[in-house]
mmCIF file of C-alpha atoms in Angstrom:
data_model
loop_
_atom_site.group_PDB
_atom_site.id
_atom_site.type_symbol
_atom_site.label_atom_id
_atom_site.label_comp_id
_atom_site.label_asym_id
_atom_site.label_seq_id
_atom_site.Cartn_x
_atom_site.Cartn_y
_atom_site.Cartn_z
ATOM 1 C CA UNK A 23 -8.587 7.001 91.545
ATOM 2 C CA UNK A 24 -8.133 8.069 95.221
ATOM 3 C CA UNK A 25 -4.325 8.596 95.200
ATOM 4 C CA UNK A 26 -1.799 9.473 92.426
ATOM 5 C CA UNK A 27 1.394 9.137 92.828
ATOM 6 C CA UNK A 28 4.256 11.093 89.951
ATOM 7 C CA UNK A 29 7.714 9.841 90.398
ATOM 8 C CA UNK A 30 9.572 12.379 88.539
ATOM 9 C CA UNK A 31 13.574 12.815 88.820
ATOM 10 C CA UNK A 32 13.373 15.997 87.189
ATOM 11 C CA UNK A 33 10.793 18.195 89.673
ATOM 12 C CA UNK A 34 11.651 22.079 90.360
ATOM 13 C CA UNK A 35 13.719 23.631 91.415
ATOM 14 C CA UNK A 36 15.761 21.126 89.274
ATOM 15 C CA UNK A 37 15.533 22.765 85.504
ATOM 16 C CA UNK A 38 14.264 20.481 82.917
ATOM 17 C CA UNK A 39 10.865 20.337 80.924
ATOM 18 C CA UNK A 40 9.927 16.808 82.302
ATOM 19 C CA UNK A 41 10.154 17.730 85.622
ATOM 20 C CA UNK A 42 7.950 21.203 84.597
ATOM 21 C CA UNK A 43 5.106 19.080 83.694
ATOM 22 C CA UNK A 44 5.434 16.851 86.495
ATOM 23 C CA UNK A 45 4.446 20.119 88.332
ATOM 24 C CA UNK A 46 2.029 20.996 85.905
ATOM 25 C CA UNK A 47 0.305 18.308 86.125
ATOM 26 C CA UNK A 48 -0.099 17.501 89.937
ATOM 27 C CA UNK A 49 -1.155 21.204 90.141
ATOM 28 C CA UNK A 50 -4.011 20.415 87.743
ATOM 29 C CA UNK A 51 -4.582 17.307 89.033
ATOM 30 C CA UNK A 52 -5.066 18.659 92.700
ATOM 31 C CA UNK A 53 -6.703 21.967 91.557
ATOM 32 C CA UNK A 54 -9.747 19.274 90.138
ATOM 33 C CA UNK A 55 -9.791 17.719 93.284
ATOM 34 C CA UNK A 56 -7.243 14.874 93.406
ATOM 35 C CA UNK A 57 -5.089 13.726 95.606
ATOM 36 C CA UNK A 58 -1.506 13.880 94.560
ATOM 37 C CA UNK A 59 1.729 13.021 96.003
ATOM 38 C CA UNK A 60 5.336 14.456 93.918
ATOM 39 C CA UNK A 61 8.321 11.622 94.376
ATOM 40 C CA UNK A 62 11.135 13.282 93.474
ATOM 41 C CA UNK A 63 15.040 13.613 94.713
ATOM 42 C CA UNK A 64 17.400 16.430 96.257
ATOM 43 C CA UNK A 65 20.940 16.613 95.813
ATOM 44 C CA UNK A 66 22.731 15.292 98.819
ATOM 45 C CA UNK A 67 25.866 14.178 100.515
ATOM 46 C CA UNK A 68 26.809 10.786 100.357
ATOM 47 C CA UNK A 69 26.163 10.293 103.995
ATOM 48 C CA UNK A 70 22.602 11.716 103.361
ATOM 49 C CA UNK A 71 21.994 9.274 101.342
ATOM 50 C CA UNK A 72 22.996 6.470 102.839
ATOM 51 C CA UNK A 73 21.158 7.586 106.009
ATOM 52 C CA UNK A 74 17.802 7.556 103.890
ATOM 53 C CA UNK A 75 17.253 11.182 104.845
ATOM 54 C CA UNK A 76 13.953 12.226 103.216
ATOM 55 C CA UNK A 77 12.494 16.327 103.033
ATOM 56 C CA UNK A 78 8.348 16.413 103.001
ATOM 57 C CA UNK A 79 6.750 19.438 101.471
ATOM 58 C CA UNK A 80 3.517 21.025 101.054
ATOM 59 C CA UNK A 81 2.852 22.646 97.910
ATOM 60 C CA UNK A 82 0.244 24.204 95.953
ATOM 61 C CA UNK A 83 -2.672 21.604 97.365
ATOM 62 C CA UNK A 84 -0.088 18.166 96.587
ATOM 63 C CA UNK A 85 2.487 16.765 98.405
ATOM 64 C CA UNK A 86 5.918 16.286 97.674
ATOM 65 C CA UNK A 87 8.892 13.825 99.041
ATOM 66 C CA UNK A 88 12.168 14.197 97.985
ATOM 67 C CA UNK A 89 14.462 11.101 97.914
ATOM 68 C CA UNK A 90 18.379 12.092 98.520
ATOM 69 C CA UNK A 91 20.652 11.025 95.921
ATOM 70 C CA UNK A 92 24.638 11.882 96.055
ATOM 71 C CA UNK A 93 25.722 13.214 92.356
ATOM 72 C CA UNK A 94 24.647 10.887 89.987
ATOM 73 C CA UNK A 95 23.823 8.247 91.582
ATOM 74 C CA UNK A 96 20.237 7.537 91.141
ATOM 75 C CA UNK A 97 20.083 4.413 90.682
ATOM 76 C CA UNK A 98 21.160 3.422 94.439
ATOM 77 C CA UNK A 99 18.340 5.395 95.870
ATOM 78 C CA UNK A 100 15.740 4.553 93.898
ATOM 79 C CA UNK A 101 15.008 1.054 94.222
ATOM 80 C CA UNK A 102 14.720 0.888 97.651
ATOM 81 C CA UNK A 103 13.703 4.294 99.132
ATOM 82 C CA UNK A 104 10.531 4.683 96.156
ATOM 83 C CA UNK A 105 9.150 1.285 97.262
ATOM 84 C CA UNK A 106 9.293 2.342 100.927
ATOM 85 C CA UNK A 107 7.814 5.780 100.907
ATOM 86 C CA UNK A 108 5.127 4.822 98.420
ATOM 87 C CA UNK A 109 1.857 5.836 100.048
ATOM 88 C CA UNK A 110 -0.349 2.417 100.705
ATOM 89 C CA UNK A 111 -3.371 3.630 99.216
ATOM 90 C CA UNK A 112 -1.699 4.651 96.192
ATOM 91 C CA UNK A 113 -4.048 3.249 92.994
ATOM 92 C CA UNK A 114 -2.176 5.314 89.966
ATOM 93 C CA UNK A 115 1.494 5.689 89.904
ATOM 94 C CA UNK A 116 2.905 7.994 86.977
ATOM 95 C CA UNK A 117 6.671 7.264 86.184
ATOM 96 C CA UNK A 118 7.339 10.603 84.430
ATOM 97 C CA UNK A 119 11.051 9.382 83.551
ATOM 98 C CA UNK A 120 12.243 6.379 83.486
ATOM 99 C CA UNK A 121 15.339 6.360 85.152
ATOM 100 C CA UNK A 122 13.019 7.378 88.714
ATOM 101 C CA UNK A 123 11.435 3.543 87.522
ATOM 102 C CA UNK A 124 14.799 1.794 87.719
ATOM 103 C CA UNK A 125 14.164 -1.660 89.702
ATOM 104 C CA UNK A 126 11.099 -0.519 90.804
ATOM 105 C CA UNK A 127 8.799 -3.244 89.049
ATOM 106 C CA UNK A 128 7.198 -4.730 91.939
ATOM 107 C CA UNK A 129 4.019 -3.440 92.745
ATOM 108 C CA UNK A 130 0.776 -4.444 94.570
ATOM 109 C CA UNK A 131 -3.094 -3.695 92.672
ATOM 110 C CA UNK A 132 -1.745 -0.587 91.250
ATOM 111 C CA UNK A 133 -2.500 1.237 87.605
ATOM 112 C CA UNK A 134 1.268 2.423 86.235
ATOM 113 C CA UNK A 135 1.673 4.490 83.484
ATOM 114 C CA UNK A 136 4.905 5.681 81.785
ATOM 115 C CA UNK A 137 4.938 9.321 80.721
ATOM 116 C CA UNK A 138 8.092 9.719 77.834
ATOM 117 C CA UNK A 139 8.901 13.171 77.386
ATOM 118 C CA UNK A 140 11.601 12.665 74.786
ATOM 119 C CA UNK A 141 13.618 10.007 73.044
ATOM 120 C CA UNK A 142 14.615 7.812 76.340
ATOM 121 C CA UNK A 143 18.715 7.129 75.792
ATOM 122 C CA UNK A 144 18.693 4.615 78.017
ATOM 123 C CA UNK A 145 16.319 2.294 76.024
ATOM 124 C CA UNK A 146 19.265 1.073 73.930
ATOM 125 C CA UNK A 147 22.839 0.174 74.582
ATOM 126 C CA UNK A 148 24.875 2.793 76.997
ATOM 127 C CA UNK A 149 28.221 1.458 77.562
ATOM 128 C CA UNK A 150 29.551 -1.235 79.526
ATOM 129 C CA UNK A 151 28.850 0.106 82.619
ATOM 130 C CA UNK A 152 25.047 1.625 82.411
ATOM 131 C CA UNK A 153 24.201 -1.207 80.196
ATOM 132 C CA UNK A 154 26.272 -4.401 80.749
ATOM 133 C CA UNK A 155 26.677 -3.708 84.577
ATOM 134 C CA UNK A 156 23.585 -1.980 85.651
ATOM 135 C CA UNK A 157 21.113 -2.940 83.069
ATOM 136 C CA UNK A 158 20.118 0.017 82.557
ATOM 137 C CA UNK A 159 18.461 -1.295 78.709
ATOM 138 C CA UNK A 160 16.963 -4.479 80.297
ATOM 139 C CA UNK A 161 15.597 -3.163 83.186
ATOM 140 C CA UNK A 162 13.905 -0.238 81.231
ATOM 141 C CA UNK A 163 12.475 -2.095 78.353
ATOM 142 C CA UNK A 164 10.774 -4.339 80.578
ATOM 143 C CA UNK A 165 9.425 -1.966 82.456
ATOM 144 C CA UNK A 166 7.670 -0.119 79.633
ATOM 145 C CA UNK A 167 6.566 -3.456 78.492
ATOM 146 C CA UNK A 168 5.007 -4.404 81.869
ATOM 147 C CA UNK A 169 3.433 -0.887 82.074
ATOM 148 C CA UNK A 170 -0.059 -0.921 81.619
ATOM 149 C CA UNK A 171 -0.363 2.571 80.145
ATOM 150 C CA UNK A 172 2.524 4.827 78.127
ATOM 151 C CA UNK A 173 1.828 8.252 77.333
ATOM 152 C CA UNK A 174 3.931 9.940 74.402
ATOM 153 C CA UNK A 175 3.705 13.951 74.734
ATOM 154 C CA UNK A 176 3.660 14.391 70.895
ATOM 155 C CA UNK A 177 2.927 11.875 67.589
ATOM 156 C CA UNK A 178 6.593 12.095 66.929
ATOM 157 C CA UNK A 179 7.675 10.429 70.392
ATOM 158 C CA UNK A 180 5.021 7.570 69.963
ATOM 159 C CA UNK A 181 6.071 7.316 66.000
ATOM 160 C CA UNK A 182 9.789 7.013 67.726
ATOM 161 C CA UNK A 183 8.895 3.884 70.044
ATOM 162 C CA UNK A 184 6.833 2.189 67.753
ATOM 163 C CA UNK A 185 9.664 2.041 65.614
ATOM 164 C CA UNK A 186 12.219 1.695 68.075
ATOM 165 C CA UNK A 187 10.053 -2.314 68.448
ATOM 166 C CA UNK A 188 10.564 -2.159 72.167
ATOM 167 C CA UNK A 189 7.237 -2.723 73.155
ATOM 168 C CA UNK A 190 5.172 -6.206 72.587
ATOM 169 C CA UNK A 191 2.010 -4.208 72.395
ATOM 170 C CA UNK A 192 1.786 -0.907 71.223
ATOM 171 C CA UNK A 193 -1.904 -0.285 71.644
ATOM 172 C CA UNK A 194 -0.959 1.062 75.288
ATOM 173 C CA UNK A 195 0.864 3.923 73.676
ATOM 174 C CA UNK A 196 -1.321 6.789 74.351
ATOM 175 C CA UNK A 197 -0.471 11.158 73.246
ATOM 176 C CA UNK A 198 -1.270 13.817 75.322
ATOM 177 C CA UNK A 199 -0.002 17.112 74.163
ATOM 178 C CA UNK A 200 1.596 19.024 77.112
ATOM 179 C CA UNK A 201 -0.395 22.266 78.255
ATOM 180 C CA UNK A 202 0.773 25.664 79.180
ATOM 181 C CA UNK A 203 -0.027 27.069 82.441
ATOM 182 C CA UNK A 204 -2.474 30.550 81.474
ATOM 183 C CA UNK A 205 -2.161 32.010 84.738
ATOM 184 C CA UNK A 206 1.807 32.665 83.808
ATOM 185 C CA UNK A 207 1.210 33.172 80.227
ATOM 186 C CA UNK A 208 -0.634 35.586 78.336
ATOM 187 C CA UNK A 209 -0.857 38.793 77.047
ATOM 188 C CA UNK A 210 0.208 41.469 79.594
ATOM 189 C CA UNK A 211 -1.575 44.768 79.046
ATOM 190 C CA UNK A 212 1.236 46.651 82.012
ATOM 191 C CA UNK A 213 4.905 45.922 81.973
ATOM 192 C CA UNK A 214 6.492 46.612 85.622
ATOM 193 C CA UNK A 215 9.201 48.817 85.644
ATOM 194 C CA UNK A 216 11.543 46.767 86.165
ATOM 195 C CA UNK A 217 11.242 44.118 82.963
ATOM 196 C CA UNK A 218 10.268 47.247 81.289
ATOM 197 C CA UNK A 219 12.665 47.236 77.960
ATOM 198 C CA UNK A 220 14.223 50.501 75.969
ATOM 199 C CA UNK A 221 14.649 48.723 72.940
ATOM 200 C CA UNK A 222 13.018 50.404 69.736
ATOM 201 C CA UNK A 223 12.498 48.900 66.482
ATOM 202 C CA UNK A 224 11.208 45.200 65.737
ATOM 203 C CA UNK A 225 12.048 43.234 69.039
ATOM 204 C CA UNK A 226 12.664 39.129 68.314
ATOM 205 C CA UNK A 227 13.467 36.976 71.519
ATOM 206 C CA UNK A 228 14.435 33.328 72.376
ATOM 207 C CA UNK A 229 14.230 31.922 75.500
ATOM 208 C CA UNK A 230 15.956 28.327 76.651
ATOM 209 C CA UNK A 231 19.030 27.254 77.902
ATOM 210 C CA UNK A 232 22.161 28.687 76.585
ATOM 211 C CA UNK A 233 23.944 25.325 75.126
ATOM 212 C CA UNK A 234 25.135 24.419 72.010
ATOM 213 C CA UNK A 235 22.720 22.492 69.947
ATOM 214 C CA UNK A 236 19.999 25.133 70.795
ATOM 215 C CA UNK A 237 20.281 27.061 67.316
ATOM 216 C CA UNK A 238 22.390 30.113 68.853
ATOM 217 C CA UNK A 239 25.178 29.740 66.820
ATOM 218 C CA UNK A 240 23.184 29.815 63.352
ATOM 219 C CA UNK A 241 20.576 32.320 64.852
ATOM 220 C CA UNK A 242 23.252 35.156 64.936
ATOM 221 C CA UNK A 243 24.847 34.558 61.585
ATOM 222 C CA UNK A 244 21.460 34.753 60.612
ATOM 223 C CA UNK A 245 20.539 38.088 62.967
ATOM 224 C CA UNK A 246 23.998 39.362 61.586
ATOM 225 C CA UNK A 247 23.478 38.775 57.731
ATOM 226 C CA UNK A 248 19.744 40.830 58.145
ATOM 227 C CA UNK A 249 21.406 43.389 59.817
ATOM 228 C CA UNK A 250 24.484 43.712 57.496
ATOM 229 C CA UNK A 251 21.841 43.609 54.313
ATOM 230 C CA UNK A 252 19.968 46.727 55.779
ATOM 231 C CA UNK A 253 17.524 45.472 58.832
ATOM 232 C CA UNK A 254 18.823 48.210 61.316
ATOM 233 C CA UNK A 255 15.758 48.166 63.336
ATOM 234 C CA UNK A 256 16.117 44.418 64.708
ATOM 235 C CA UNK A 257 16.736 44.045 67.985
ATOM 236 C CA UNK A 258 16.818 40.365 69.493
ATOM 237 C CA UNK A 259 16.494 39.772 73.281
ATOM 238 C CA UNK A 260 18.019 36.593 74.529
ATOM 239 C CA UNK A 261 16.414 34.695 78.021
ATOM 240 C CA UNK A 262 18.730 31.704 79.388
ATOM 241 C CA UNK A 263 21.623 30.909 80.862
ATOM 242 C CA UNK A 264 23.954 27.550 80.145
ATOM 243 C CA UNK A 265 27.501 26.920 79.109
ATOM 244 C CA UNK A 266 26.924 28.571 75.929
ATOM 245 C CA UNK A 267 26.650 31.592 77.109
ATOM 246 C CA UNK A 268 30.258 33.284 77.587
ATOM 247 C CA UNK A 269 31.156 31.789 73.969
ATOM 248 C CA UNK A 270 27.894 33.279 72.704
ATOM 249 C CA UNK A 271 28.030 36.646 74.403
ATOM 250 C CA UNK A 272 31.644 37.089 72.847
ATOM 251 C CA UNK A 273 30.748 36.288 69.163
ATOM 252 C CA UNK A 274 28.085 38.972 69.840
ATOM 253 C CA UNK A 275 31.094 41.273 70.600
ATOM 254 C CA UNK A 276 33.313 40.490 67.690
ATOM 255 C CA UNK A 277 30.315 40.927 65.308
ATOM 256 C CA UNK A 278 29.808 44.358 67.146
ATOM 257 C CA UNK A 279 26.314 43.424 67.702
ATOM 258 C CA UNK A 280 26.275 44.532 71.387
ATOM 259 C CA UNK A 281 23.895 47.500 70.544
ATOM 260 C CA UNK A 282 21.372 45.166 69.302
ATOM 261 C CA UNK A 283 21.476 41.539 70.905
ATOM 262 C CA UNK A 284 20.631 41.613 74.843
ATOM 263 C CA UNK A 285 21.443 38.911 76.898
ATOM 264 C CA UNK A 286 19.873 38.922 80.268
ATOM 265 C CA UNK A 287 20.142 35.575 82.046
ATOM 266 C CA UNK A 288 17.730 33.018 83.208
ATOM 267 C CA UNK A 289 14.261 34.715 84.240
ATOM 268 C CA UNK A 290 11.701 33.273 86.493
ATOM 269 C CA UNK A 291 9.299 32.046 84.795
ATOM 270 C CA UNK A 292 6.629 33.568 85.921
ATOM 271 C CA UNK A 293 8.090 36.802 84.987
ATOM 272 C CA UNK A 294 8.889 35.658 80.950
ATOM 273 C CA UNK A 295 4.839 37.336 80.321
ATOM 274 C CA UNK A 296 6.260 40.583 80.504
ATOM 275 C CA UNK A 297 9.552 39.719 78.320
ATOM 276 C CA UNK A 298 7.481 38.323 75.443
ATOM 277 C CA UNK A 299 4.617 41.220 76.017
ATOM 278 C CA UNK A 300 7.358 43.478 74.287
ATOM 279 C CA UNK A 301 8.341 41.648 71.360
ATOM 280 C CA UNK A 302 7.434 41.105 67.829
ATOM 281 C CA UNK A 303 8.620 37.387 67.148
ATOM 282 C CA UNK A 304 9.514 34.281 69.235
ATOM 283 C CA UNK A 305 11.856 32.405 67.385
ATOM 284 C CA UNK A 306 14.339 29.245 68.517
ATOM 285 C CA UNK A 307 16.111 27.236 65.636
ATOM 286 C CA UNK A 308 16.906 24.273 68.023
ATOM 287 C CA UNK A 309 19.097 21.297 66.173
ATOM 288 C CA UNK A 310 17.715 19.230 68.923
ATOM 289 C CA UNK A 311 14.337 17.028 67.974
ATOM 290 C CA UNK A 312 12.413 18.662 70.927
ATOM 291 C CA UNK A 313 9.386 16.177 71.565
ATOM 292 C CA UNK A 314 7.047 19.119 72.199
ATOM 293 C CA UNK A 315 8.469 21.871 72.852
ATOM 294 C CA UNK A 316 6.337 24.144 75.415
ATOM 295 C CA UNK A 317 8.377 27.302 74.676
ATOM 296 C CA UNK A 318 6.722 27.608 71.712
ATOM 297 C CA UNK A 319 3.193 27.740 72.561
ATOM 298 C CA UNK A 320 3.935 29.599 75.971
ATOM 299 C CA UNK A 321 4.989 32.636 74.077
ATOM 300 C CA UNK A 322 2.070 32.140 71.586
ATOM 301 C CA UNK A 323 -0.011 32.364 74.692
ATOM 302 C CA UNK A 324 1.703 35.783 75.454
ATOM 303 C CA UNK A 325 0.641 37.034 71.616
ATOM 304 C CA UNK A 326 3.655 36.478 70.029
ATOM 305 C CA UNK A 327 3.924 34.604 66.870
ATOM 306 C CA UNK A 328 6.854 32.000 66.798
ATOM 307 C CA UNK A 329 9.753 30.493 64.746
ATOM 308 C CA UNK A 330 10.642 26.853 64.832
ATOM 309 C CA UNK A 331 12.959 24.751 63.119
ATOM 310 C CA UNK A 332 11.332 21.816 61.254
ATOM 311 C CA UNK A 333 12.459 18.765 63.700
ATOM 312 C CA UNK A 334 10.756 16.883 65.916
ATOM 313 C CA UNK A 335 7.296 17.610 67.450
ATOM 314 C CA UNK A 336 7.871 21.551 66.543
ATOM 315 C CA UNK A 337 5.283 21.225 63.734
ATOM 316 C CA UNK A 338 2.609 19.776 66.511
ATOM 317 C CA UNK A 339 3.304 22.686 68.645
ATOM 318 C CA UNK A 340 3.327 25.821 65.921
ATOM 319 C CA UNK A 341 0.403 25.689 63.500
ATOM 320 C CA UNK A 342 2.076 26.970 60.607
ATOM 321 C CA UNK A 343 0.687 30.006 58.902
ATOM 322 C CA UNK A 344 -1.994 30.304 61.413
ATOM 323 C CA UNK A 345 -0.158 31.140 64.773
ATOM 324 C CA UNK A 346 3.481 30.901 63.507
ATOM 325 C CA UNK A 347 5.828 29.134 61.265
ATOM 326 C CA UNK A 348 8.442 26.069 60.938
ATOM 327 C CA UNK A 349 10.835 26.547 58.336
ATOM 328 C CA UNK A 350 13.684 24.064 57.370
ATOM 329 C CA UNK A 351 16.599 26.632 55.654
ATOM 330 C CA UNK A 352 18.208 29.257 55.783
ATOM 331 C CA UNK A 353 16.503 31.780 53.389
ATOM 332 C CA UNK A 354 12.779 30.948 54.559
ATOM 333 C CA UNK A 355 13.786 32.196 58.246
ATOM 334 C CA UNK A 356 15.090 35.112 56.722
ATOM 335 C CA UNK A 357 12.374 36.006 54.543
ATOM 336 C CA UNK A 358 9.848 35.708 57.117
ATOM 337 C CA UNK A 359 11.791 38.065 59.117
ATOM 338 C CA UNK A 360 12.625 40.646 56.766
ATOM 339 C CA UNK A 361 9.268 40.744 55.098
ATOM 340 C CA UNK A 362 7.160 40.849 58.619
ATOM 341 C CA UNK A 363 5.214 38.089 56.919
ATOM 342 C CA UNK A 364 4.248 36.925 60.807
ATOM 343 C CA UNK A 365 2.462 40.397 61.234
ATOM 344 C CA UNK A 366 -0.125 39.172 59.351
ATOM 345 C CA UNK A 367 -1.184 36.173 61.229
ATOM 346 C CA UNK A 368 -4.680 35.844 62.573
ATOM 347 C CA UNK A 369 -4.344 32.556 64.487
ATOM 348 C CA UNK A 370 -3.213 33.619 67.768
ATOM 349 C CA UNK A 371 -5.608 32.596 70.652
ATOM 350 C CA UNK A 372 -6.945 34.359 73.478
ATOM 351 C CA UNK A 373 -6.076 32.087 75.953
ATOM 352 C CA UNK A 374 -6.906 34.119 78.958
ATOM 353 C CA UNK A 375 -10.273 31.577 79.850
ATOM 354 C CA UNK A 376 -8.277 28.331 79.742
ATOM 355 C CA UNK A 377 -9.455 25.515 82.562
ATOM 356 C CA UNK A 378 -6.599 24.966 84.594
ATOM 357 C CA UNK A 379 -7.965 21.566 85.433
ATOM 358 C CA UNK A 380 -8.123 20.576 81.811
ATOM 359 C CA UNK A 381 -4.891 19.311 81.985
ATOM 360 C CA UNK A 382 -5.480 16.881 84.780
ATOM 361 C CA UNK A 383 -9.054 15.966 83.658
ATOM 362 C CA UNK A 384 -7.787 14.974 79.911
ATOM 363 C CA UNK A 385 -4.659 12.910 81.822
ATOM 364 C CA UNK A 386 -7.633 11.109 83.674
ATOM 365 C CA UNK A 387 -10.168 10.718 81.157
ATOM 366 C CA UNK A 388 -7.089 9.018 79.007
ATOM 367 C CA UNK A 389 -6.384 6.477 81.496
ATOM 368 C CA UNK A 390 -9.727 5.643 82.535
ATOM 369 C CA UNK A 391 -10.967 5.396 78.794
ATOM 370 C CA UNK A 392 -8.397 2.490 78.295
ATOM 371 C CA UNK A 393 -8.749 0.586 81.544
ATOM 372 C CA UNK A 394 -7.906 -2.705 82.159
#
């Protein structure tokens, strides 16, 4: 495969965790000797768009060319500009979402794999508009069904579209577990000054965006009732930002909890090592059905066991008992908590010798196992 080509909508600095292992990916992919190009988009002006403005960048041994598209309107941009800055000697192209795939089902000799990060919405009826008017459910059923390759990050997604009977033949559905990037995440033996923390007692943390749905809302009732039955010591940092967070930072208030819940905003990434290098516990209660939830296994990676609420691909991410635990109520998070139970766990890897080509090698390897 001389040229890959990832058309991702989500790619940084857009947030999102498909566009995170869009960048993951290339990195690995280019890092093991590949040659990679990023499609992505840019917010723009309406003008820009219409004038078919595109940015070029260099980055991190890949290239990347961002498509402009005004607000929300994708789906104008990406049918024509994709097919016309498509490289020519492109032989792999990756559709990492598939709204970046929309009309784009015309190609020449070319290998093109679906990567589903989630449950895709868009697969079933949207409205009148999305679906009756734009087609939105045709056009992306057919292209998953002309695919030659789809790539599930977790058993749960691929157990979702087998059952969702989209596809006439599921024996191109293909898992590969997302990976963590070692050279952010691991244990850090010095904390800089700066993201050094005065917080004593037993430290827990969550890190995601601040949105309702994310488990906030029953994690402090939960922080609350431990600390009201005697847990003085806990302390609970909180990493994120989202519109959550005024609502969330005032409950914290009227419980008088501002003592021992921190809030600190959205953190570079590269910079959450030294967050989750001073804490006891990860934990995240999400009511979402995460696909595979990185978070997870990033802060595992730092040598911190984790929490996770029993939906979705949680379970495929935390090995329960041996590097954390996924509990389904109330009084099991609690327990674990106030008995320390996670001290105890032996399971936590030394990550610190991870190939950061693995990644990129498995993604090939996968593909060229099941050629054509």
């Amino acid at each position: 495969m001389n040229h890959i080509v990832i058309a991702s909508h989500e790619f940084p600095p857009r947030i999102g965790g498909a566009g995170v292992v869009a960048r993951d990916l290339a990195t690995s992919l280019a890092r093991g000797g590949r040659r990679v190009t990023i499609i992505t988009c840019y917010a723009s002006s309406l003008v820009g768009m219409f004038r078919k403005h595109m940015v070029f960048e260099e980055l991190d041994g890949y290239r990347v060319i961002r498509i402009p598209v005004y607000k929300g309107m994708w789906f104008l941009s990406y049918p024509y500009m994709l097919n016309n800055v498509l490289p020519d000697d492109c032989d792999l192209l990756v559709f990492n979402d598939v709204a970046i795939s929309y009309l784009n089902d015309k190609y020449r000799d070319l290998t093109v794999v679906h990567y589903l990060h989630g449950k895709e919405r868009y697969l079933r009826y949207s409205g009148f508009i999305k679906s009756t008017l734009l087609s939105f459910d045709r056009i992306f059923r057919k292209n998953l069904n002309n695919a030659d390759y789809i790539i599930c990050v977790s058993e749960f997604i691929k157990g979702w579209l087998v059952n969702t009977n989209v596809l006439n033949n599921k024996d191109k559905i293909k898992v590969l577990e997302n990976r963590i990037d070692t050279s952010l995440f691991y244990k850090a033996e010095e904390i800089p000054v700066r993201y050094k923390l005065s917080l004593e007692g037993h430290v827990l943390i969550s890190a995601s965006r601040l949105v309702e749905g994310k488990g906030y809302e029953r994690m402090l009732r939960l922080f609350n009732e431990m600390v009201q039955e005697g847990c003085n010591d806990l302390k609970w940092i909180v990493v994120g930002d989202g519109d959550y967070r005024n609502q969330f930072e005032t409950n914290i208030s009227d419980l008088g909890l501002d003592d021992k819940v921190l809030c600190i905003g959205r953190v570079d990434r590269e910079k959450l090592l030294y967050l989750y290098s001073q804490a006891d516990l990860f934990w995240l209660l999400s009511d979402f059905e995460e696909a595979f939830p990185l978070v997870y296994k990033e802060a595992i990676a730092c040598g911190l066991p984790a929490l996770g609420n029993d939906l979705g691909g949680v379970r495929e991410v935390i090995s329960h008992g041996v590097d954390g635990f996924v509990c389904s109520n109330d009084a099991d998070v609690k327990a674990l908590i106030l008995d320390r139970t996670y001290c105890n766990l032996t399971g936590i890897r030394d990550l610190t010798n991870f190939d950061d080509t693995k990644f990129g090698k498995d993604f090939i390897e996968l593909i060229c196992s099941h050629e054509k």
